[in-house]
Tab-separated table of C-alpha atoms and ligand atoms in Angstrom:
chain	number	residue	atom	x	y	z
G	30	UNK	CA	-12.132	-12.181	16.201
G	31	UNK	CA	-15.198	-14.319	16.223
G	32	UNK	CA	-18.432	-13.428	14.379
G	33	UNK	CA	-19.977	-12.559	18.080
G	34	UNK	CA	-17.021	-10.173	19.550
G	35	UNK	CA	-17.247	-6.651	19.324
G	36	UNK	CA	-14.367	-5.149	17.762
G	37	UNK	CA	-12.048	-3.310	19.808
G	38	UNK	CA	-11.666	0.378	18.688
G	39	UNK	CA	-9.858	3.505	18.719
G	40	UNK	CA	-8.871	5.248	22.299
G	41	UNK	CA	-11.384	7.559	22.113
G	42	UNK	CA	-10.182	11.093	21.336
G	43	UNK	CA	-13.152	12.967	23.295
G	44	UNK	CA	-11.515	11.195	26.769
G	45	UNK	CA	-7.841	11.096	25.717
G	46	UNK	CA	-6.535	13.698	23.390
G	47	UNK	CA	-5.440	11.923	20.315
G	48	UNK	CA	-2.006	13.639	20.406
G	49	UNK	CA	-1.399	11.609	23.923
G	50	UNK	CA	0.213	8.371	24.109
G	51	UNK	CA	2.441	6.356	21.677
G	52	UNK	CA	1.163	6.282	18.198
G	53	UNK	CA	-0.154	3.400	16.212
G	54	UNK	CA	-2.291	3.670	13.506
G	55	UNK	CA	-5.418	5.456	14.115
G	56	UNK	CA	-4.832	5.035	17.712
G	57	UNK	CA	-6.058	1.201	17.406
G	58	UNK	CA	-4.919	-1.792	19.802
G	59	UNK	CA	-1.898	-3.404	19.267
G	60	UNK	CA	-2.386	-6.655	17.972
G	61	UNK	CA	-1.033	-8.231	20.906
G	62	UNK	CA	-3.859	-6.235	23.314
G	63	UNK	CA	-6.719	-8.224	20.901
G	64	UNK	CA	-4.610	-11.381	20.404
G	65	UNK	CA	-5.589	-11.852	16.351
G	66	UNK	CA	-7.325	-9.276	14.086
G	67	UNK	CA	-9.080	-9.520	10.715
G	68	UNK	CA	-6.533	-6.669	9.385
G	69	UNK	CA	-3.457	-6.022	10.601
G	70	UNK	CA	-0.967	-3.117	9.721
G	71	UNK	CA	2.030	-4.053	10.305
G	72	UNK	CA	5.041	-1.516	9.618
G	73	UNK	CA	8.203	-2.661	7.070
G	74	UNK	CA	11.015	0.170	8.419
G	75	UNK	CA	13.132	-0.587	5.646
G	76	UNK	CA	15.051	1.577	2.982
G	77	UNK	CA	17.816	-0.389	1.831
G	78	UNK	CA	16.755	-0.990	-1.916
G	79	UNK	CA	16.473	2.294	-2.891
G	80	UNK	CA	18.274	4.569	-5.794
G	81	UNK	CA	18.101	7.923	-4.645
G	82	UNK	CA	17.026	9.263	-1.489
G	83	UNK	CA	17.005	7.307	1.604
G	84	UNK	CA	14.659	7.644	4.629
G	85	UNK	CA	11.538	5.695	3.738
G	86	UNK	CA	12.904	3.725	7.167
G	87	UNK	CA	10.581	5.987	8.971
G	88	UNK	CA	7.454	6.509	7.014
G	89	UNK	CA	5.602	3.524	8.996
G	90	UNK	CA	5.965	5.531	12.341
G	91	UNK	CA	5.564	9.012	10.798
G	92	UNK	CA	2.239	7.202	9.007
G	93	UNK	CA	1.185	6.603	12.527
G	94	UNK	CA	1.462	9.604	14.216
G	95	UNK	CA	-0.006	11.307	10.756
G	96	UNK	CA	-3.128	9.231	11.739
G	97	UNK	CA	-3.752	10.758	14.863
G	98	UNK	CA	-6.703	12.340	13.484
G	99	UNK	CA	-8.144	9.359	11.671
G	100	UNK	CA	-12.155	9.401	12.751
G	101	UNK	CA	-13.619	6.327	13.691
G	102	UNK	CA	-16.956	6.715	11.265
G	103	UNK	CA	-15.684	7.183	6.990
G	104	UNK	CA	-18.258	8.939	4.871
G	105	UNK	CA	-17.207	8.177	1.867
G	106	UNK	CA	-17.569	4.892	2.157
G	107	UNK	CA	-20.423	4.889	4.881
G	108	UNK	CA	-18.738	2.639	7.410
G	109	UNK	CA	-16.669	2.678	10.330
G	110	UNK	CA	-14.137	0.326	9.390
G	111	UNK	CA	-12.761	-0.156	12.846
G	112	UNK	CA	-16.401	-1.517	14.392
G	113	UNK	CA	-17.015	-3.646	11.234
G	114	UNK	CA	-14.039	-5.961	11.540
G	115	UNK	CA	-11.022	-6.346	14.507
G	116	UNK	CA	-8.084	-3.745	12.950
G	117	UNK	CA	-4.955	-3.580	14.750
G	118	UNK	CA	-1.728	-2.197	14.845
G	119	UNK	CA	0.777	-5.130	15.097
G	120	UNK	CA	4.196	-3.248	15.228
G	121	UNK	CA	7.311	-3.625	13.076
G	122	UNK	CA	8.953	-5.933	11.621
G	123	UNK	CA	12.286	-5.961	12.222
G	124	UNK	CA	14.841	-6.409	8.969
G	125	UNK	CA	18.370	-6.253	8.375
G	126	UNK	CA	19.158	-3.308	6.749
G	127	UNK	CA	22.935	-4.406	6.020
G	128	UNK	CA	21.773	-7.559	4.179
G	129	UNK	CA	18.864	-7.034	1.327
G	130	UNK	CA	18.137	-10.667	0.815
G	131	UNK	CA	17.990	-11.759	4.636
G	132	UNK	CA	15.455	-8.709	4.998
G	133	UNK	CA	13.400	-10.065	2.120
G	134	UNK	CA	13.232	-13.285	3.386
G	135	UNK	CA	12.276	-11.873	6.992
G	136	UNK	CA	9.060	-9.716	5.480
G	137	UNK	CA	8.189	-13.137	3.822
G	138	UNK	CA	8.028	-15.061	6.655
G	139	UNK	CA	6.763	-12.632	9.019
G	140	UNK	CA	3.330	-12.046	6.127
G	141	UNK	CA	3.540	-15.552	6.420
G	142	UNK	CA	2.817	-15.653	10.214
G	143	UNK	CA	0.096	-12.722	10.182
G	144	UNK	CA	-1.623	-13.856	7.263
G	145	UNK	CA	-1.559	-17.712	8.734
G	146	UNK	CA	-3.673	-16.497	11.640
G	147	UNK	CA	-6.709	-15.100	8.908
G	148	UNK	CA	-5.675	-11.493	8.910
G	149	UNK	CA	-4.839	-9.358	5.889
G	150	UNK	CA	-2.277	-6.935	5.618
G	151	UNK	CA	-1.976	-3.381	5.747
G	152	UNK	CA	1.638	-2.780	5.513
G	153	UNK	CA	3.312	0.447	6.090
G	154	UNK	CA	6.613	0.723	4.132
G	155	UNK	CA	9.661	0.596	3.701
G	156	UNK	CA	10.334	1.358	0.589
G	157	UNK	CA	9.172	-0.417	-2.561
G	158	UNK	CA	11.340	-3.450	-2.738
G	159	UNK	CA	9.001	-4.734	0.583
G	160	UNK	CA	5.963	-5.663	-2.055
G	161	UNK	CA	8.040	-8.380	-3.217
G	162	UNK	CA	7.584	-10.323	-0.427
G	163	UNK	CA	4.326	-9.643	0.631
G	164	UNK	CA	3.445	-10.757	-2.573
G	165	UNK	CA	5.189	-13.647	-2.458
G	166	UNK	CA	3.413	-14.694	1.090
G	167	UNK	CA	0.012	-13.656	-0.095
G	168	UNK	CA	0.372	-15.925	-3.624
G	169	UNK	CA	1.112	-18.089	-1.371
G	170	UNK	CA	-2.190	-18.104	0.445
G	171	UNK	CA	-4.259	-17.491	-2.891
G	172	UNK	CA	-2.514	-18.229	-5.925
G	173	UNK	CA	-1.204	-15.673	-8.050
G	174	UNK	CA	-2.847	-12.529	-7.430
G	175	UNK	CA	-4.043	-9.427	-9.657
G	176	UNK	CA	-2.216	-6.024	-9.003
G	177	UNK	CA	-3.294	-2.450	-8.805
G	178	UNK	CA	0.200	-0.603	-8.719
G	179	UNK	CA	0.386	3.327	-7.733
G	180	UNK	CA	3.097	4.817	-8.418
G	181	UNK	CA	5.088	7.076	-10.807
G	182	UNK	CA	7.494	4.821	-11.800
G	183	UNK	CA	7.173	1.103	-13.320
G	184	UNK	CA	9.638	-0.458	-10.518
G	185	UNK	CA	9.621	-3.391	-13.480
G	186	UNK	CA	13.296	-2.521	-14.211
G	187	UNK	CA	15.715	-5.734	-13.999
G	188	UNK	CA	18.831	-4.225	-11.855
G	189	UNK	CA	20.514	-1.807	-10.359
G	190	UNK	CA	24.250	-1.855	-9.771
G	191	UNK	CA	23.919	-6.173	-10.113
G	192	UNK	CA	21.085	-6.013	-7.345
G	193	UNK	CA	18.243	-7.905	-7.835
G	194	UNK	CA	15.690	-7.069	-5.036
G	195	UNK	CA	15.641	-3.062	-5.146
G	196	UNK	CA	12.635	-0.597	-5.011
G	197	UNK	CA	12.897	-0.549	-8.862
G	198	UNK	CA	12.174	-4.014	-9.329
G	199	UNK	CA	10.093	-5.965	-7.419
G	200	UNK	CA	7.171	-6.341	-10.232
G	201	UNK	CA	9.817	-8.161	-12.294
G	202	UNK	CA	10.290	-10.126	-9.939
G	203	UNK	CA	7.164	-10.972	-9.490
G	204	UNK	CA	5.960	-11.866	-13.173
G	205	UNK	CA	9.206	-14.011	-13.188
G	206	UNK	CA	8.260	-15.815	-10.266
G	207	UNK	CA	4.686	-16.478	-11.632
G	208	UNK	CA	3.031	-14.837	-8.450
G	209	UNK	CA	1.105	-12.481	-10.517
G	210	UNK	CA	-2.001	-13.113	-12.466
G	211	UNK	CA	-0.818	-11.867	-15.324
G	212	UNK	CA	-4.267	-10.804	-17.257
G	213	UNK	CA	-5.118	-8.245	-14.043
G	214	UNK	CA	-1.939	-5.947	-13.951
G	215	UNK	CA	-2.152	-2.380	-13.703
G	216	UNK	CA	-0.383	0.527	-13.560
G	217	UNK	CA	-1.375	3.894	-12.266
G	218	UNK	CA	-0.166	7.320	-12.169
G	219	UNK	CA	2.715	6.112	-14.179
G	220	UNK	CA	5.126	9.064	-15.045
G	221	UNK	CA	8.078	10.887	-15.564
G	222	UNK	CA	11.330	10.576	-17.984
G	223	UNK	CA	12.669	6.331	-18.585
G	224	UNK	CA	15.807	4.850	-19.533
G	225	UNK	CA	14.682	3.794	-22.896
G	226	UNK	CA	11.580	2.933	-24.667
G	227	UNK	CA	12.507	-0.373	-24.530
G	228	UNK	CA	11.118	-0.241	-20.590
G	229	UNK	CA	7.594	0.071	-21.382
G	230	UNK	CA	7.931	-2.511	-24.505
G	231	UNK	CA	9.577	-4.759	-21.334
G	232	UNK	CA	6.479	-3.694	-19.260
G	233	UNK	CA	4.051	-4.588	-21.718
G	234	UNK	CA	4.851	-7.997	-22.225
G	235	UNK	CA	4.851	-8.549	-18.627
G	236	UNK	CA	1.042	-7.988	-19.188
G	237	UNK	CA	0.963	-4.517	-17.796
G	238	UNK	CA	-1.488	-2.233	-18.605
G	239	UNK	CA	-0.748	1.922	-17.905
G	240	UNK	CA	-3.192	4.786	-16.623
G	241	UNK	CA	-0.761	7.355	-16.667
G	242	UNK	CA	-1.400	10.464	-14.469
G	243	UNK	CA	-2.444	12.708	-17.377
G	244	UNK	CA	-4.760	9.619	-18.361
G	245	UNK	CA	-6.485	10.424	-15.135
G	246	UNK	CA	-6.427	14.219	-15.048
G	247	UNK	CA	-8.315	13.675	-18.549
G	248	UNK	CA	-10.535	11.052	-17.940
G	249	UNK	CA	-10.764	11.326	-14.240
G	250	UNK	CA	-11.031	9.755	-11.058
G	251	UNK	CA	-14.902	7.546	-11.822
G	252	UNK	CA	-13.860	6.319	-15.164
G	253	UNK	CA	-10.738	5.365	-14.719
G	254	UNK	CA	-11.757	3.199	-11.220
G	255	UNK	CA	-14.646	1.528	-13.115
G	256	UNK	CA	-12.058	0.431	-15.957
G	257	UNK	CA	-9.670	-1.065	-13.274
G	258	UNK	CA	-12.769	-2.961	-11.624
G	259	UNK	CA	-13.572	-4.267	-14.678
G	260	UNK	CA	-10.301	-5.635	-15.504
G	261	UNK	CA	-9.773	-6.747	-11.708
G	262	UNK	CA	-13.371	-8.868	-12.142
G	263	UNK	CA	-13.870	-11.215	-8.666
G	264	UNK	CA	-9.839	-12.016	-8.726
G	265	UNK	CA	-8.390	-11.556	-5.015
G	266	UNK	CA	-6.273	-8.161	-5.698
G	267	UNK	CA	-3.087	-6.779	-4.008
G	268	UNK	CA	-3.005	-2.993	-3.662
G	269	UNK	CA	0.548	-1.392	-3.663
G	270	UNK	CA	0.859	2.106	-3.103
G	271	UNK	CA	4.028	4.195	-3.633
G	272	UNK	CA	2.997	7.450	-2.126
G	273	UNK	CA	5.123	8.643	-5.392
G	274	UNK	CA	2.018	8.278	-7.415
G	275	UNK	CA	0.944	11.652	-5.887
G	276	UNK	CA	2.319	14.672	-6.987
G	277	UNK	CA	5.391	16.675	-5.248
G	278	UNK	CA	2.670	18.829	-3.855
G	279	UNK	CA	0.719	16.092	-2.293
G	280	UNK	CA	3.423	14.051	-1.360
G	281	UNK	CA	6.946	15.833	-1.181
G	282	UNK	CA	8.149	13.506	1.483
G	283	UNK	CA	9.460	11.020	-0.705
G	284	UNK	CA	12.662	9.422	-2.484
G	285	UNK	CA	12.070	9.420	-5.964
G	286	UNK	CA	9.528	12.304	-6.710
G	287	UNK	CA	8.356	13.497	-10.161
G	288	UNK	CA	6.327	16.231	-11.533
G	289	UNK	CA	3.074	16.181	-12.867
G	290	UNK	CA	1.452	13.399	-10.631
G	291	UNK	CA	-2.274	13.321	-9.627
G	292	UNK	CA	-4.357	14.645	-6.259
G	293	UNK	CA	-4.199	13.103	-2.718
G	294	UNK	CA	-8.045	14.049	-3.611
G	295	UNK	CA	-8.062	11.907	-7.240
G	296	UNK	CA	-5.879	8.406	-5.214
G	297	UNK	CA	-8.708	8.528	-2.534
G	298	UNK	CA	-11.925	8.821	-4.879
G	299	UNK	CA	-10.299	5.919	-7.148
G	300	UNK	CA	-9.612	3.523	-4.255
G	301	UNK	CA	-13.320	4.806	-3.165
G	302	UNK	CA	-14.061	3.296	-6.747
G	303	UNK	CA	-12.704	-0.318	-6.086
G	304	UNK	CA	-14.434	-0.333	-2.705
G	305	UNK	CA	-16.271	-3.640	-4.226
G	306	UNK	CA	-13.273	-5.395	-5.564
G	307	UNK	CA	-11.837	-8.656	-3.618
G	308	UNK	CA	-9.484	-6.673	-1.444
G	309	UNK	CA	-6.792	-9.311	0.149
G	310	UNK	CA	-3.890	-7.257	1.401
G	311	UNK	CA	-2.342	-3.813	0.596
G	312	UNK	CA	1.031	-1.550	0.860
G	313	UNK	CA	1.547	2.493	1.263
G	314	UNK	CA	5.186	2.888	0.485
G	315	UNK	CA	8.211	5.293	-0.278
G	316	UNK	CA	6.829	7.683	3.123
G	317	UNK	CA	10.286	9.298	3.720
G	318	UNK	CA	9.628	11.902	6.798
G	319	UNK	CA	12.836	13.824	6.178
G	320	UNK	CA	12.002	15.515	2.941
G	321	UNK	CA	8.403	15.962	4.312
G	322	UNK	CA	7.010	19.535	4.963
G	323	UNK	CA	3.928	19.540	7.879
G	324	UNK	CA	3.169	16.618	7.438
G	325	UNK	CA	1.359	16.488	3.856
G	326	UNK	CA	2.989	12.829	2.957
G	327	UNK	CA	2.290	11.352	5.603
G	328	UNK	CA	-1.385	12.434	6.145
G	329	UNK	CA	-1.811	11.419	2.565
G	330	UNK	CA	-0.692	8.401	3.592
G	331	UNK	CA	-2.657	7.691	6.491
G	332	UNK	CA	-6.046	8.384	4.734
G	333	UNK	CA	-4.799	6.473	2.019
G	334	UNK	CA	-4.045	3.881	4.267
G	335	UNK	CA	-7.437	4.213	5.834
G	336	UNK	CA	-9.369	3.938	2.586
G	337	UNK	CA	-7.564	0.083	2.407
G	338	UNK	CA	-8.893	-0.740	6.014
G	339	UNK	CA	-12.130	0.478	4.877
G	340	UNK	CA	-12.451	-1.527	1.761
G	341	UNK	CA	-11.427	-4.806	3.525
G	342	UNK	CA	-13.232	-4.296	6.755
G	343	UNK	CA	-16.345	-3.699	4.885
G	344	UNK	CA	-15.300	-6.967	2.770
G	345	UNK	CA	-15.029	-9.006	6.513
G	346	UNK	CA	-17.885	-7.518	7.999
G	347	UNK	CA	-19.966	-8.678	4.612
G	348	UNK	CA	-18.590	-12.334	4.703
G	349	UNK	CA	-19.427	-12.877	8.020
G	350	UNK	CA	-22.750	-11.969	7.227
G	351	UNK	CA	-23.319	-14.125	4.604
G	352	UNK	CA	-21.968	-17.075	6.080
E	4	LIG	N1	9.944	2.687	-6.427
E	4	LIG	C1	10.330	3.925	-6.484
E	4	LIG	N2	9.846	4.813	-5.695
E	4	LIG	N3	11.247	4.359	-7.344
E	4	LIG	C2	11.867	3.566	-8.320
E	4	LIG	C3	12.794	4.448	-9.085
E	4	LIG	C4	13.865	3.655	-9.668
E	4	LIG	C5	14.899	4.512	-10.361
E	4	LIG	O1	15.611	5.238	-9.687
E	4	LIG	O2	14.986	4.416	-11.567
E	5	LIG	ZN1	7.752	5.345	-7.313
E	6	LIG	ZN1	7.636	2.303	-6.433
């Protein structure tokens, strides 16, 4: 979109009822109905790296339909993220599921596409082993890149079963393949029982840094975002999200789930928190519909989703301004 076209929105729920039609997210165009967009979500339906519980296949269109009821105006961040900048649903793209490393090499190279036309990313997983090549394709576009990681679990493990690109290792990956800016790596909502000790002596060195869930219930949701920002400084940042970083409560609809995880409420305010940071692309992972209960995952995941499009919309809409 040029500076001096109006965004396309929504379909407007007042004339259509939002529960009409085929779903993309927040009832937006589809990318090919606006031709290129400053953010694009783009869904990943892919599952085929992960260690316990399949279905994360489906979250993207389950996100969708969960976003139904997305409103067009966000208070919490006073905008409306879908007049500010062009957001649009661009579909899925479509991975082998029989062959791990073909499928990795397909997300690469389809990021590669979307974020060659200007557009960031707002990728719907798929489970986790999808970051590694988004974060390959966005290095790619601006050097290595600082991380903000949700999630219970470290996913910085080496292998499982010989397999190299899983959902428990694509951050390994990553620091190994120097795509990572190593002094802005964060953890949060880490979790939950390891294999050894030796994991977190592994994820240190790696130059991780951990806010544990608890760290948040104690500290909460405003000190622990302004510690992140200030680690983050001005460096373009990559946001991953495995829904997993909420608790079974807030998320049940998920894979790998563990106890004791924070609020749908505490994610939101935090990513509220790093509304000012240099927001390049983003991921909400490990949806999997099957093991979901009314829907709780996957609205969590849409509004989670939606905080992301608000950041970087915002972010466009202020470039263009400036320039
Ligand atoms: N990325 C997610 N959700 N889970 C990783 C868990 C890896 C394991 O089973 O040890
Ligand atoms: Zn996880
Ligand atoms: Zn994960």
């Amino acid at each position: 979109m040029s500076s001096n076209e109006t965004p396309r929105g929504p379909v407007d729920s007042s004339r259509i009822p939002r529960y009409a039609g085929p779903a993309t997210f927040a009832r937006l165009p589809r990318l090919d109905e606006v031709g290129t967009a400053d953010v694009a979500v783009v869904g990943v339906p892919f599952d085929s790296g992960v260690s316990y519980r399949p279905g994360a296949r489906f979250g993207g269109n389950a996100i969708r339909e969960a976003s139904r009821l997305l409103r067009p105006y966000n208070p919490a961040q006073d905008a409306s993220p879908f007049a500010l900048a062009q957001v649009a649903d661009g579909g899925d793209i479509a991975v082998n599921p029989f062959n791990i490393n073909e499928a990795v090499e397909t997300i690469e190279a389809a990021a590669d596409d979307l974020l060659g036309t200007g557009a960031r990313l707002m990728t719907l997983g798929g489970d986790h082993t999808i970051a590694l090549p988004l974060l390959r394709s966005v290095a790619k576009k601006h050097g290595p890149v600082a991380l903000l990681h949700f999630d219970a679990h470290l996913d910085t493990w080496d292998t499982y079963f010989g397999a190299e690109y899983t959902h428990g290792t694509p951050f390994r990956r990553a620091v190994e393949e120097g795509i990572l800016d190593t002094s802005a790596l964060s953890h949060v909502g880490t979790r939950g029982p390891l294999y050894g000790k030796q994991d977190l002596t592994d994820d240190e060195k790696m130059g991780f840094g951990i806010v544990t869930s608890a760290d948040i219930y104690r500290r909460g949701a405003d000190e622990v975002a302004d510690q992140l920002r200030q680690r983050i400084g001005d460096r373009p940042l990559y946001i991953s999200i495995d829904i997993d970083c909420l608790d079974p409560a807030h998320a049940p609809g998920t894979g790998t789930p563990e106890a004791g995880g924070m609020t749908s409420r505490e994610l939101l305010e935090i990513l509220r928190g790093l509304a000012s940071c240099n927001l390049v692309s983003a991921d909400v992972v490990e949806v999997a519909p099957a093991y979901d209960h009314a829907e709780i995952t996957s609205v969590a995941a849409s509004h989670t989703a939606y905080e992301l499009t608000t950041i970087m919309s915002r972010q466009i809409a202020a470039a263009r301004k400036d320039a």
